[in-house]
PDB file of C-alpha atoms and ligand atoms in Angstrom:
ATOM      1  CA  UNK A   1     315.176  -8.402 185.173  1.00 31.00           C
ATOM      2  CA  UNK A   2     315.740 -10.142 181.883  1.00 34.00           C
ATOM      3  CA  UNK A   3     319.345  -9.862 180.917  1.00 37.00           C
ATOM      4  CA  UNK A   4     318.863 -11.405 177.530  1.00 39.00           C
ATOM      5  CA  UNK A   5     316.961  -9.425 174.865  1.00 41.00           C
ATOM      6  CA  UNK A   6     316.309  -6.345 177.001  1.00 40.00           C
ATOM      7  CA  UNK A   7     314.644  -4.586 174.094  1.00 52.00           C
ATOM      8  CA  UNK A   8     312.155  -7.352 173.330  1.00 45.00           C
ATOM      9  CA  UNK A   9     308.529  -7.506 174.417  1.00 47.00           C
ATOM     10  CA  UNK A  10     305.578  -7.172 172.092  1.00 50.00           C
ATOM     11  CA  UNK A  11     303.974  -3.776 171.561  1.00 63.00           C
ATOM     12  CA  UNK A  12     300.753  -5.555 170.565  1.00 82.00           C
ATOM     13  CA  UNK A  13     300.047  -8.530 172.834  1.00 81.00           C
ATOM     14  CA  UNK A  14     300.911 -11.754 171.038  1.00 94.00           C
ATOM     15  CA  UNK A  15     302.429 -10.022 168.018  1.00 97.00           C
ATOM     16  CA  UNK A  16     306.204 -10.109 167.677  1.00 98.00           C
ATOM     17  CA  UNK A  17     307.846  -6.746 167.054  1.00 98.00           C
ATOM     18  CA  UNK A  18     310.685  -8.352 165.135  1.00 98.00           C
ATOM     19  CA  UNK A  19     310.379 -11.404 162.887  1.00 98.00           C
ATOM     20  CA  UNK A  20     313.484 -12.908 161.298  1.00 99.00           C
ATOM     21  CA  UNK A  21     313.331 -15.368 158.412  1.00 99.00           C
ATOM     22  CA  UNK A  22     315.879 -17.801 156.991  1.00 99.00           C
ATOM     23  CA  UNK A  23     314.642 -17.969 153.404  1.00 98.00           C
ATOM     24  CA  UNK A  24     315.701 -21.484 152.403  1.00 98.00           C
ATOM     25  CA  UNK A  25     314.684 -23.880 149.645  1.00 98.00           C
ATOM     26  CA  UNK A  26     315.049 -21.887 146.415  1.00 98.00           C
ATOM     27  CA  UNK A  27     317.385 -24.412 144.790  1.00 98.00           C
ATOM     28  CA  UNK A  28     315.183 -27.400 145.585  1.00 98.00           C
ATOM     29  CA  UNK A  29     312.106 -25.518 144.374  1.00 98.00           C
ATOM     30  CA  UNK A  30     313.809 -24.966 141.009  1.00 98.00           C
ATOM     31  CA  UNK A  31     315.164 -28.504 140.774  1.00 98.00           C
ATOM     32  CA  UNK A  32     311.691 -29.911 141.407  1.00 98.00           C
ATOM     33  CA  UNK A  33     310.640 -28.054 138.251  1.00 98.00           C
ATOM     34  CA  UNK A  34     313.619 -29.257 136.219  1.00 98.00           C
ATOM     35  CA  UNK A  35     315.114 -25.763 136.263  1.00 98.00           C
ATOM     36  CA  UNK A  36     318.537 -24.442 137.300  1.00 96.00           C
ATOM     37  CA  UNK A  37     318.913 -23.079 140.852  1.00 97.00           C
ATOM     38  CA  UNK A  38     318.856 -19.366 139.867  1.00 96.00           C
ATOM     39  CA  UNK A  39     315.288 -19.894 138.627  1.00 97.00           C
ATOM     40  CA  UNK A  40     314.411 -20.598 142.253  1.00 98.00           C
ATOM     41  CA  UNK A  41     316.166 -17.453 143.455  1.00 98.00           C
ATOM     42  CA  UNK A  42     314.105 -15.396 141.015  1.00 97.00           C
ATOM     43  CA  UNK A  43     310.910 -17.012 142.278  1.00 98.00           C
ATOM     44  CA  UNK A  44     312.166 -16.313 145.786  1.00 98.00           C
ATOM     45  CA  UNK A  45     312.075 -12.587 145.094  1.00 98.00           C
ATOM     46  CA  UNK A  46     308.326 -12.797 144.506  1.00 98.00           C
ATOM     47  CA  UNK A  47     307.948 -14.526 147.860  1.00 98.00           C
ATOM     48  CA  UNK A  48     309.943 -11.708 149.463  1.00 98.00           C
ATOM     49  CA  UNK A  49     307.456  -9.224 148.044  1.00 97.00           C
ATOM     50  CA  UNK A  50     304.483 -11.193 149.432  1.00 98.00           C
ATOM     51  CA  UNK A  51     305.976 -11.621 152.883  1.00 98.00           C
ATOM     52  CA  UNK A  52     307.165  -8.006 153.174  1.00 98.00           C
ATOM     53  CA  UNK A  53     303.672  -6.754 152.287  1.00 98.00           C
ATOM     54  CA  UNK A  54     302.004  -9.173 154.688  1.00 98.00           C
ATOM     55  CA  UNK A  55     304.378  -8.368 157.559  1.00 98.00           C
ATOM     56  CA  UNK A  56     303.828  -4.663 157.088  1.00 98.00           C
ATOM     57  CA  UNK A  57     300.036  -5.070 156.969  1.00 97.00           C
ATOM     58  CA  UNK A  58     300.088  -7.058 160.200  1.00 98.00           C
ATOM     59  CA  UNK A  59     302.007  -4.412 162.092  1.00 97.00           C
ATOM     60  CA  UNK A  60     305.402  -6.094 162.380  1.00 98.00           C
ATOM     61  CA  UNK A  61     307.941  -3.356 163.185  1.00 98.00           C
ATOM     62  CA  UNK A  62     311.086  -5.092 161.966  1.00 98.00           C
ATOM     63  CA  UNK A  63     311.380  -7.905 159.425  1.00 98.00           C
ATOM     64  CA  UNK A  64     314.836  -9.393 158.897  1.00 98.00           C
ATOM     65  CA  UNK A  65     315.437 -11.627 155.889  1.00 98.00           C
ATOM     66  CA  UNK A  66     318.553 -13.801 155.617  1.00 98.00           C
ATOM     67  CA  UNK A  67     319.376 -13.592 151.916  1.00 98.00           C
ATOM     68  CA  UNK A  68     323.047 -14.622 151.691  1.00 98.00           C
ATOM     69  CA  UNK A  69     325.296 -16.014 154.391  1.00 98.00           C
ATOM     70  CA  UNK A  70     329.049 -15.663 154.645  1.00 98.00           C
ATOM     71  CA  UNK A  71     329.224 -19.391 153.952  1.00 98.00           C
ATOM     72  CA  UNK A  72     327.218 -18.916 150.733  1.00 98.00           C
ATOM     73  CA  UNK A  73     330.401 -17.476 149.164  1.00 98.00           C
ATOM     74  CA  UNK A  74     331.400 -21.172 148.870  1.00 97.00           C
ATOM     75  CA  UNK A  75     328.754 -21.735 146.210  1.00 97.00           C
ATOM     76  CA  UNK A  76     329.698 -22.086 142.530  1.00 96.00           C
ATOM     77  CA  UNK A  77     330.947 -18.711 141.224  1.00 96.00           C
ATOM     78  CA  UNK A  78     328.153 -18.496 138.660  1.00 96.00           C
ATOM     79  CA  UNK A  79     325.440 -18.873 141.318  1.00 96.00           C
ATOM     80  CA  UNK A  80     327.156 -16.283 143.534  1.00 97.00           C
ATOM     81  CA  UNK A  81     327.401 -13.884 140.611  1.00 96.00           C
ATOM     82  CA  UNK A  82     323.756 -14.342 139.702  1.00 96.00           C
ATOM     83  CA  UNK A  83     322.696 -13.794 143.316  1.00 97.00           C
ATOM     84  CA  UNK A  84     324.676 -10.546 143.469  1.00 97.00           C
ATOM     85  CA  UNK A  85     323.179  -9.398 140.164  1.00 96.00           C
ATOM     86  CA  UNK A  86     319.734 -10.255 141.438  1.00 97.00           C
ATOM     87  CA  UNK A  87     320.335  -8.199 144.565  1.00 97.00           C
ATOM     88  CA  UNK A  88     321.523  -5.307 142.449  1.00 95.00           C
ATOM     89  CA  UNK A  89     318.420  -5.459 140.219  1.00 96.00           C
ATOM     90  CA  UNK A  90     315.990  -5.939 143.089  1.00 96.00           C
ATOM     91  CA  UNK A  91     317.412  -2.998 145.034  1.00 95.00           C
ATOM     92  CA  UNK A  92     316.658  -0.742 142.102  1.00 94.00           C
ATOM     93  CA  UNK A  93     313.362  -2.263 140.980  1.00 96.00           C
ATOM     94  CA  UNK A  94     311.757  -2.458 144.418  1.00 96.00           C
ATOM     95  CA  UNK A  95     312.625   1.055 145.568  1.00 96.00           C
ATOM     96  CA  UNK A  96     309.385   2.691 144.366  1.00 96.00           C
ATOM     97  CA  UNK A  97     307.357   0.025 146.176  1.00 96.00           C
ATOM     98  CA  UNK A  98     309.350   0.441 149.375  1.00 97.00           C
ATOM     99  CA  UNK A  99     308.749   4.179 149.202  1.00 97.00           C
ATOM    100  CA  UNK A 100     305.038   3.802 148.436  1.00 97.00           C
ATOM    101  CA  UNK A 101     304.605   1.412 151.360  1.00 97.00           C
ATOM    102  CA  UNK A 102     306.660   3.399 153.846  1.00 98.00           C
ATOM    103  CA  UNK A 103     309.292   0.697 154.288  1.00 98.00           C
ATOM    104  CA  UNK A 104     312.735   1.565 155.535  1.00 98.00           C
ATOM    105  CA  UNK A 105     315.509  -0.651 154.163  1.00 98.00           C
ATOM    106  CA  UNK A 106     318.678  -1.653 155.963  1.00 98.00           C
ATOM    107  CA  UNK A 107     321.251  -4.104 154.665  1.00 98.00           C
ATOM    108  CA  UNK A 108     323.494  -5.816 157.235  1.00 98.00           C
ATOM    109  CA  UNK A 109     326.569  -8.007 156.830  1.00 98.00           C
ATOM    110  CA  UNK A 110     330.210  -7.953 155.804  1.00 98.00           C
ATOM    111  CA  UNK A 111     330.154  -6.146 152.475  1.00 97.00           C
ATOM    112  CA  UNK A 112     333.861  -5.804 151.698  1.00 95.00           C
ATOM    113  CA  UNK A 113     333.570  -8.603 149.106  1.00 92.00           C
ATOM    114  CA  UNK A 114     330.834  -6.731 147.226  1.00 96.00           C
ATOM    115  CA  UNK A 115     331.471  -4.635 144.132  1.00 96.00           C
ATOM    116  CA  UNK A 116     331.720  -0.879 144.637  1.00 97.00           C
ATOM    117  CA  UNK A 117     328.570  -0.503 142.494  1.00 96.00           C
ATOM    118  CA  UNK A 118     326.578  -2.817 144.748  1.00 96.00           C
ATOM    119  CA  UNK A 119     327.803  -1.086 147.895  1.00 97.00           C
ATOM    120  CA  UNK A 120     326.827   2.261 146.423  1.00 97.00           C
ATOM    121  CA  UNK A 121     323.375   1.010 145.504  1.00 97.00           C
ATOM    122  CA  UNK A 122     322.844  -0.351 149.007  1.00 97.00           C
ATOM    123  CA  UNK A 123     323.865   2.989 150.523  1.00 97.00           C
ATOM    124  CA  UNK A 124     321.575   4.868 148.165  1.00 97.00           C
ATOM    125  CA  UNK A 125     318.557   2.641 148.884  1.00 97.00           C
ATOM    126  CA  UNK A 126     319.145   2.931 152.638  1.00 98.00           C
ATOM    127  CA  UNK A 127     319.423   6.680 152.417  1.00 98.00           C
ATOM    128  CA  UNK A 128     316.328   7.142 150.258  1.00 97.00           C
ATOM    129  CA  UNK A 129     314.150   5.010 152.539  1.00 98.00           C
ATOM    130  CA  UNK A 130     315.681   6.143 155.841  1.00 98.00           C
ATOM    131  CA  UNK A 131     312.672   8.098 157.056  1.00 97.00           C
ATOM    132  CA  UNK A 132     309.964   5.634 156.056  1.00 98.00           C
ATOM    133  CA  UNK A 133     307.834   4.912 159.104  1.00 97.00           C
ATOM    134  CA  UNK A 134     305.744   1.779 158.442  1.00 97.00           C
ATOM    135  CA  UNK A 135     308.260  -1.044 158.883  1.00 98.00           C
ATOM    136  CA  UNK A 136     312.005  -1.637 158.836  1.00 98.00           C
ATOM    137  CA  UNK A 137     313.084  -4.304 156.373  1.00 98.00           C
ATOM    138  CA  UNK A 138     316.520  -5.624 157.281  1.00 98.00           C
ATOM    139  CA  UNK A 139     318.208  -7.729 154.610  1.00 98.00           C
ATOM    140  CA  UNK A 140     321.135  -9.809 155.847  1.00 98.00           C
ATOM    141  CA  UNK A 141     323.607 -10.304 152.985  1.00 98.00           C
ATOM    142  CA  UNK A 142     327.143 -11.555 153.505  1.00 98.00           C
ATOM    143  CA  UNK A 143     326.034 -11.885 157.120  1.00 98.00           C
ATOM    144  CA  UNK A 144     327.281 -14.392 159.672  1.00 98.00           C
ATOM    145  CA  UNK A 145     326.313 -14.615 163.323  1.00 98.00           C
ATOM    146  CA  UNK A 146     329.870 -15.441 164.400  1.00 98.00           C
ATOM    147  CA  UNK A 147     331.250 -12.541 162.344  1.00 98.00           C
ATOM    148  CA  UNK A 148     328.727 -10.212 164.001  1.00 98.00           C
ATOM    149  CA  UNK A 149     329.870 -11.176 167.500  1.00 98.00           C
ATOM    150  CA  UNK A 150     333.554 -10.902 166.564  1.00 98.00           C
ATOM    151  CA  UNK A 151     333.183  -7.476 164.926  1.00 98.00           C
ATOM    152  CA  UNK A 152     331.238  -6.263 167.971  1.00 98.00           C
ATOM    153  CA  UNK A 153     333.954  -7.520 170.350  1.00 98.00           C
ATOM    154  CA  UNK A 154     336.639  -5.906 168.210  1.00 98.00           C
ATOM    155  CA  UNK A 155     334.897  -2.531 168.371  1.00 98.00           C
ATOM    156  CA  UNK A 156     334.606  -2.688 172.149  1.00 98.00           C
ATOM    157  CA  UNK A 157     338.213  -3.825 172.516  1.00 98.00           C
ATOM    158  CA  UNK A 158     339.450  -1.080 170.159  1.00 98.00           C
ATOM    159  CA  UNK A 159     338.055   1.484 172.597  1.00 97.00           C
ATOM    160  CA  UNK A 160     339.959  -0.222 175.395  1.00 98.00           C
ATOM    161  CA  UNK A 161     336.721  -1.076 177.201  1.00 97.00           C
ATOM    162  CA  UNK A 162     335.767  -4.226 179.054  1.00 97.00           C
ATOM    163  CA  UNK A 163     333.755  -6.737 177.051  1.00 97.00           C
ATOM    164  CA  UNK A 164     330.476  -6.872 178.927  1.00 98.00           C
ATOM    165  CA  UNK A 165     327.064  -8.155 177.843  1.00 98.00           C
ATOM    166  CA  UNK A 166     325.676  -4.683 177.239  1.00 98.00           C
ATOM    167  CA  UNK A 167     328.803  -3.265 175.578  1.00 98.00           C
ATOM    168  CA  UNK A 168     328.968  -6.157 173.157  1.00 98.00           C
ATOM    169  CA  UNK A 169     325.255  -6.156 172.388  1.00 98.00           C
ATOM    170  CA  UNK A 170     325.400  -2.440 171.620  1.00 98.00           C
ATOM    171  CA  UNK A 171     327.918  -3.097 168.854  1.00 98.00           C
ATOM    172  CA  UNK A 172     326.068  -5.885 167.047  1.00 98.00           C
ATOM    173  CA  UNK A 173     324.928  -4.772 163.608  1.00 98.00           C
ATOM    174  CA  UNK A 174     321.338  -5.212 164.822  1.00 98.00           C
ATOM    175  CA  UNK A 175     321.824  -3.059 167.930  1.00 98.00           C
ATOM    176  CA  UNK A 176     319.081  -0.567 167.159  1.00 98.00           C
ATOM    177  CA  UNK A 177     316.313  -3.200 166.967  1.00 98.00           C
ATOM    178  CA  UNK A 178     314.871  -5.546 169.557  1.00 98.00           C
ATOM    179  CA  UNK A 179     315.983  -9.167 169.264  1.00 98.00           C
ATOM    180  CA  UNK A 180     313.660 -11.204 167.020  1.00 98.00           C
ATOM    181  CA  UNK A 181     310.930 -12.771 169.122  1.00 98.00           C
ATOM    182  CA  UNK A 182     310.159 -15.159 166.261  1.00 98.00           C
ATOM    183  CA  UNK A 183     312.477 -16.904 163.791  1.00 98.00           C
ATOM    184  CA  UNK A 184     310.957 -18.667 160.793  1.00 99.00           C
ATOM    185  CA  UNK A 185     312.994 -21.029 158.625  1.00 99.00           C
ATOM    186  CA  UNK A 186     311.518 -22.415 155.425  1.00 99.00           C
ATOM    187  CA  UNK A 187     312.935 -25.336 153.451  1.00 98.00           C
ATOM    188  CA  UNK A 188     312.709 -28.045 156.098  1.00 98.00           C
ATOM    189  CA  UNK A 189     316.155 -27.798 157.721  1.00 98.00           C
ATOM    190  CA  UNK A 190     316.091 -27.411 161.506  1.00 98.00           C
ATOM    191  CA  UNK A 191     319.250 -25.402 162.007  1.00 98.00           C
ATOM    192  CA  UNK A 192     320.408 -21.827 162.395  1.00 98.00           C
ATOM    193  CA  UNK A 193     323.168 -21.889 159.712  1.00 98.00           C
ATOM    194  CA  UNK A 194     325.183 -19.160 161.471  1.00 98.00           C
ATOM    195  CA  UNK A 195     322.353 -16.615 161.442  1.00 98.00           C
ATOM    196  CA  UNK A 196     321.886 -14.227 164.397  1.00 98.00           C
ATOM    197  CA  UNK A 197     323.532 -16.397 167.042  1.00 98.00           C
ATOM    198  CA  UNK A 198     323.439 -13.848 169.849  1.00 98.00           C
ATOM    199  CA  UNK A 199     320.100 -12.309 168.964  1.00 98.00           C
ATOM    200  CA  UNK A 200     318.264 -15.645 168.723  1.00 98.00           C
ATOM    201  CA  UNK A 201     319.163 -16.648 172.294  1.00 98.00           C
ATOM    202  CA  UNK A 202     315.506 -16.694 173.381  1.00 98.00           C
ATOM    203  CA  UNK A 203     313.634 -16.482 170.079  1.00 98.00           C
ATOM    204  CA  UNK A 204     310.814 -18.870 169.343  1.00 98.00           C
ATOM    205  CA  UNK A 205     311.917 -21.048 166.413  1.00 98.00           C
ATOM    206  CA  UNK A 206     309.394 -21.998 163.739  1.00 98.00           C
ATOM    207  CA  UNK A 207     310.509 -24.491 161.097  1.00 98.00           C
ATOM    208  CA  UNK A 208     308.401 -25.338 158.067  1.00 98.00           C
ATOM    209  CA  UNK A 209     308.933 -27.655 155.083  1.00 98.00           C
ATOM    210  CA  UNK A 210     307.488 -25.043 152.713  1.00 98.00           C
ATOM    211  CA  UNK A 211     310.164 -24.022 150.206  1.00 98.00           C
ATOM    212  CA  UNK A 212     310.829 -20.278 150.200  1.00 98.00           C
ATOM    213  CA  UNK A 213     309.417 -19.514 146.706  1.00 98.00           C
ATOM    214  CA  UNK A 214     306.065 -20.885 147.952  1.00 98.00           C
ATOM    215  CA  UNK A 215     306.030 -18.653 151.053  1.00 98.00           C
ATOM    216  CA  UNK A 216     302.938 -16.464 151.278  1.00 98.00           C
ATOM    217  CA  UNK A 217     300.782 -14.532 153.740  1.00 98.00           C
ATOM    218  CA  UNK A 218     299.059 -17.668 155.147  1.00 98.00           C
ATOM    219  CA  UNK A 219     302.503 -19.093 156.026  1.00 98.00           C
ATOM    220  CA  UNK A 220     303.306 -15.940 157.965  1.00 98.00           C
ATOM    221  CA  UNK A 221     299.908 -16.072 159.655  1.00 98.00           C
ATOM    222  CA  UNK A 222     300.433 -19.719 160.659  1.00 98.00           C
ATOM    223  CA  UNK A 223     303.768 -18.793 162.232  1.00 98.00           C
ATOM    224  CA  UNK A 224     302.297 -15.747 164.010  1.00 98.00           C
ATOM    225  CA  UNK A 225     299.416 -17.816 165.358  1.00 98.00           C
ATOM    226  CA  UNK A 226     301.846 -20.447 166.622  1.00 98.00           C
ATOM    227  CA  UNK A 227     303.971 -17.727 168.206  1.00 98.00           C
ATOM    228  CA  UNK A 228     300.963 -16.179 169.953  1.00 97.00           C
ATOM    229  CA  UNK A 229     300.380 -19.512 171.711  1.00 95.00           C
ATOM    230  CA  UNK A 230     303.924 -19.827 173.051  1.00 95.00           C
ATOM    231  CA  UNK A 231     304.776 -19.104 176.645  1.00 93.00           C
ATOM    232  CA  UNK A 232     308.099 -17.290 176.837  1.00 90.00           C
ATOM    233  CA  UNK A 233     309.804 -17.867 180.156  1.00 93.00           C
ATOM    234  CA  UNK A 234     313.371 -16.601 179.597  1.00 92.00           C
ATOM    235  CA  UNK A 235     314.597 -19.199 182.049  1.00 92.00           C
ATOM    236  CA  UNK A 236     311.970 -18.304 184.643  1.00 93.00           C
ATOM    237  CA  UNK A 237     308.935 -20.300 185.731  1.00 90.00           C
ATOM    238  CA  UNK A 238     305.474 -20.421 184.107  1.00 84.00           C
ATOM    239  CA  UNK A 239     303.461 -17.278 184.890  1.00 79.00           C
ATOM    240  CA  UNK A 240     300.769 -19.244 186.708  1.00 78.00           C
ATOM    241  CA  UNK A 241     303.400 -20.528 189.161  1.00 82.00           C
ATOM    242  CA  UNK A 242     305.213 -17.237 189.713  1.00 75.00           C
TER     243      UNK A 242
HETATM  244  C1  IPE B   1     318.144 -20.147 149.955  1.00 97.51           C
HETATM  245  O1  IPE B   1     317.877 -21.199 149.094  1.00 97.51           O
HETATM  246  C2  IPE B   1     318.770 -18.968 149.239  1.00 97.51           C
HETATM  247  C3  IPE B   1     320.184 -18.745 149.563  1.00 97.51           C
HETATM  248  C4  IPE B   1     320.854 -19.359 150.470  1.00 97.51           C
HETATM  249  C5  IPE B   1     320.875 -17.751 148.768  1.00 97.51           C
HETATM  250  P1  IPE B   1     318.976 -22.257 148.705  1.00 97.51           P
HETATM  251  O2  IPE B   1     319.698 -21.759 147.506  1.00 97.51           O
HETATM  252  O3  IPE B   1     319.820 -22.614 149.856  1.00 97.51           O
HETATM  253  O4  IPE B   1     318.059 -23.483 148.290  1.00 97.51           O
HETATM  254  P2  IPE B   1     318.255 -25.011 148.682  1.00 97.51           P
HETATM  255  O5  IPE B   1     318.370 -25.083 150.178  1.00 97.51           O
HETATM  256  O6  IPE B   1     319.478 -25.484 148.002  1.00 97.51           O
HETATM  257  O7  IPE B   1     317.005 -25.671 148.189  1.00 97.51           O
HETATM  258  C1  IPE B   2     320.938 -20.467 154.981  1.00 97.51           C
HETATM  259  O1  IPE B   2     320.660 -21.345 153.945  1.00 97.51           O
HETATM  260  C2  IPE B   2     321.349 -19.143 154.448  1.00 97.51           C
HETATM  261  C3  IPE B   2     320.308 -18.379 153.787  1.00 97.51           C
HETATM  262  C4  IPE B   2     319.054 -18.719 153.641  1.00 97.51           C
HETATM  263  C5  IPE B   2     320.721 -17.113 153.285  1.00 97.51           C
HETATM  264  P1  IPE B   2     321.761 -22.382 153.415  1.00 97.51           P
HETATM  265  O2  IPE B   2     321.090 -23.174 152.358  1.00 97.51           O
HETATM  266  O3  IPE B   2     322.988 -21.680 153.056  1.00 97.51           O
HETATM  267  O4  IPE B   2     322.022 -23.260 154.714  1.00 97.51           O
HETATM  268  P2  IPE B   2     322.623 -24.727 154.880  1.00 97.51           P
HETATM  269  O5  IPE B   2     323.850 -24.817 154.024  1.00 97.51           O
HETATM  270  O6  IPE B   2     321.560 -25.674 154.418  1.00 97.51           O
HETATM  271  O7  IPE B   2     322.863 -24.855 156.345  1.00 97.51           O
HETATM  272 MG1   MG B   3     319.642 -23.991 151.340  1.00 97.51          MG
END
């Protein structure tokens, strides 16, 4: 029995069901072009479009994109404001494409700091795409892995129940999806930056120096090929020796 990630296990051999991506490097991409950081965030949206299309075409069931961490609130107010405006615009502009491609959108994170208008737009986009069958696109905004574990524990405790592995896991904001089998981080940093701390317990971690605005289908294919060659042991022994 695997206690960790009970819902994981590829439907297609070698293909992860759930891929999570830390989209990093927008600021450096812009700076390298002598442009302000928001220019990189705008270019990053185009990369999101490419990767979402590619993931869907390859049969990925769930794609989670880390777009804004709880710690990103520390950024200069102007950058934060522009990122929120970008999210607002993108949610509206991309809806027809999500619908046409059968993509269901979910937005996870602590949203109490968002404007009422942004929260309403998120709810509307989730509702409109709720029955789309091709792929679930999860966007993590205002998300933190530590926050996720704490809010899950608080929900269990509020019911007066014991905090067990299964009870806690069932309250994570990602509870309805399998844990990501593959995590990709662009931008060259080899760290998790408070992303899905619980869910990544046994994920394969793929780090690349490519800056997010340059991410494209071949990058995803490289990561998927690398993943297909990994042996996942979950603390056990190699299959040949079992
Ligand atoms: C990732 O790119 C996007 C967000 C965190 C919002 P960055 O903005 O962190 O870009 P770098 O890492 O500074 O290049
Ligand atoms: C991680 O990138 C968060 C997102 C991509 C949304 P950061 O740029 O915030 O991470 P650090 O500060 O380099 O760890
Ligand atoms: Mg960064």
